[in-house]
């Protein structure tokens, strides 16, 4: 309605941002304000536990612990990173895992 104002040589468009905020609030209520991270299966919970106990644990050590391939561990670590459960601090060689609670 009041978004357009006509002048002698121009048209001014005013975008009503309060309407966008209203839509955002409705979406937030529908989606929910709960923890947006996905739930963990038992293996991923154990990986986090091992990382809390030993932040310097390697992919090879985790693979040996679970008797699975390093690729499977890398896939689990990718999931944990993408969903905000862990962060790698430092380099691959000298860094460590930080578990985010």
mmCIF file of C-alpha atoms in Angstrom:
data_model
loop_
_atom_site.group_PDB
_atom_site.id
_atom_site.type_symbol
_atom_site.label_atom_id
_atom_site.label_comp_id
_atom_site.label_asym_id
_atom_site.label_seq_id
_atom_site.Cartn_x
_atom_site.Cartn_y
_atom_site.Cartn_z
ATOM 1 C CA UNK A 1 0.000 0.000 0.000
ATOM 2 C CA UNK A 2 2.354 2.697 1.251
ATOM 3 C CA UNK A 3 5.361 1.080 -0.373
ATOM 4 C CA UNK A 4 5.320 3.368 -3.445
ATOM 5 C CA UNK A 5 5.617 7.113 -3.511
ATOM 6 C CA UNK A 6 5.578 8.965 -6.804
ATOM 7 C CA UNK A 7 7.646 12.077 -7.339
ATOM 8 C CA UNK A 8 8.019 14.343 -10.331
ATOM 9 C CA UNK A 9 10.920 12.416 -11.900
ATOM 10 C CA UNK A 10 11.082 9.211 -9.873
ATOM 11 C CA UNK A 11 9.309 6.454 -8.044
ATOM 12 C CA UNK A 12 10.465 5.576 -4.524
ATOM 13 C CA UNK A 13 9.853 2.055 -3.230
ATOM 14 C CA UNK A 14 9.911 1.513 0.529
ATOM 15 C CA UNK A 15 10.283 -2.094 1.598
ATOM 16 C CA UNK A 16 8.358 -2.795 4.814
ATOM 17 C CA UNK A 17 10.870 -4.785 6.865
ATOM 18 C CA UNK A 18 8.515 -5.223 9.787
ATOM 19 C CA UNK A 19 6.502 -7.625 7.617
ATOM 20 C CA UNK A 20 9.604 -9.706 7.014
ATOM 21 C CA UNK A 21 10.266 -9.863 10.758
ATOM 22 C CA UNK A 22 6.678 -11.009 11.343
ATOM 23 C CA UNK A 23 7.120 -13.846 8.851
ATOM 24 C CA UNK A 24 10.455 -14.741 10.447
ATOM 25 C CA UNK A 25 8.842 -14.941 13.887
ATOM 26 C CA UNK A 26 6.101 -17.234 12.582
ATOM 27 C CA UNK A 27 8.668 -19.529 10.981
ATOM 28 C CA UNK A 28 10.716 -19.578 14.186
ATOM 29 C CA UNK A 29 7.682 -20.615 16.187
ATOM 30 C CA UNK A 30 6.775 -23.395 13.761
ATOM 31 C CA UNK A 31 10.294 -24.736 13.506
ATOM 32 C CA UNK A 32 10.905 -24.338 17.214
ATOM 33 C CA UNK A 33 13.700 -22.818 19.188
ATOM 34 C CA UNK A 34 15.042 -26.142 20.407
ATOM 35 C CA UNK A 35 18.558 -27.399 19.799
ATOM 36 C CA UNK A 36 18.952 -27.489 16.020
ATOM 37 C CA UNK A 37 21.642 -30.155 16.146
ATOM 38 C CA UNK A 38 20.707 -33.631 14.994
ATOM 39 C CA UNK A 39 20.530 -36.507 17.444
ATOM 40 C CA UNK A 40 23.525 -38.806 17.745
ATOM 41 C CA UNK A 41 23.639 -42.545 17.336
ATOM 42 C CA UNK A 42 25.559 -44.603 19.947
ATOM 43 C CA UNK A 43 28.764 -44.706 17.873
ATOM 44 C CA UNK A 44 28.890 -40.922 17.515
ATOM 45 C CA UNK A 45 28.182 -40.517 21.224
ATOM 46 C CA UNK A 46 31.121 -42.811 21.956
ATOM 47 C CA UNK A 47 33.346 -40.867 19.546
ATOM 48 C CA UNK A 48 32.521 -37.675 21.462
ATOM 49 C CA UNK A 49 33.254 -39.427 24.740
ATOM 50 C CA UNK A 50 36.641 -40.595 23.466
ATOM 51 C CA UNK A 51 37.431 -37.073 22.246
ATOM 52 C CA UNK A 52 36.568 -35.614 25.647
ATOM 53 C CA UNK A 53 38.892 -38.131 27.306
ATOM 54 C CA UNK A 54 41.682 -37.646 24.758
ATOM 55 C CA UNK A 55 41.445 -34.488 22.589
ATOM 56 C CA UNK A 56 44.568 -35.577 20.683
ATOM 57 C CA UNK A 57 43.046 -38.872 19.534
ATOM 58 C CA UNK A 58 43.678 -39.663 15.871
ATOM 59 C CA UNK A 59 41.395 -41.029 13.187
ATOM 60 C CA UNK A 60 43.517 -44.186 13.087
ATOM 61 C CA UNK A 61 43.101 -44.685 16.841
ATOM 62 C CA UNK A 62 39.336 -44.214 16.590
ATOM 63 C CA UNK A 63 39.152 -46.656 13.670
ATOM 64 C CA UNK A 64 41.103 -49.208 15.689
ATOM 65 C CA UNK A 65 38.910 -48.652 18.762
ATOM 66 C CA UNK A 66 35.692 -49.280 16.797
ATOM 67 C CA UNK A 67 37.194 -51.869 14.413
ATOM 68 C CA UNK A 68 35.937 -49.925 11.396
ATOM 69 C CA UNK A 69 37.622 -48.153 8.495
ATOM 70 C CA UNK A 70 39.179 -44.716 8.720
ATOM 71 C CA UNK A 71 36.733 -43.579 6.030
ATOM 72 C CA UNK A 72 33.810 -44.502 8.291
ATOM 73 C CA UNK A 73 35.397 -42.479 11.101
ATOM 74 C CA UNK A 74 35.943 -39.529 8.734
ATOM 75 C CA UNK A 75 32.255 -39.653 7.740
ATOM 76 C CA UNK A 76 31.215 -39.629 11.401
ATOM 77 C CA UNK A 77 33.583 -36.730 12.123
ATOM 78 C CA UNK A 78 32.163 -34.800 9.162
ATOM 79 C CA UNK A 79 28.665 -35.264 10.599
ATOM 80 C CA UNK A 80 29.823 -34.125 14.040
ATOM 81 C CA UNK A 81 31.535 -31.047 12.561
ATOM 82 C CA UNK A 82 28.599 -30.065 10.335
ATOM 83 C CA UNK A 83 26.160 -30.312 13.228
ATOM 84 C CA UNK A 84 28.289 -28.311 15.643
ATOM 85 C CA UNK A 85 29.422 -31.056 18.008
ATOM 86 C CA UNK A 86 33.184 -30.780 17.419
ATOM 87 C CA UNK A 87 35.805 -28.378 16.097
ATOM 88 C CA UNK A 88 39.344 -29.127 15.047
ATOM 89 C CA UNK A 89 41.737 -26.651 16.679
ATOM 90 C CA UNK A 90 45.109 -26.370 14.974
ATOM 91 C CA UNK A 91 46.544 -28.427 12.161
ATOM 92 C CA UNK A 92 45.828 -32.037 11.243
ATOM 93 C CA UNK A 93 49.170 -33.106 12.637
ATOM 94 C CA UNK A 94 49.540 -31.066 15.824
ATOM 95 C CA UNK A 95 45.944 -29.989 16.481
ATOM 96 C CA UNK A 96 43.324 -31.399 18.820
ATOM 97 C CA UNK A 97 39.588 -31.959 18.947
ATOM 98 C CA UNK A 98 37.380 -29.598 20.904
ATOM 99 C CA UNK A 99 33.982 -31.011 21.879
ATOM 100 C CA UNK A 100 31.288 -28.342 21.967
ATOM 101 C CA UNK A 101 28.635 -28.910 24.621
#
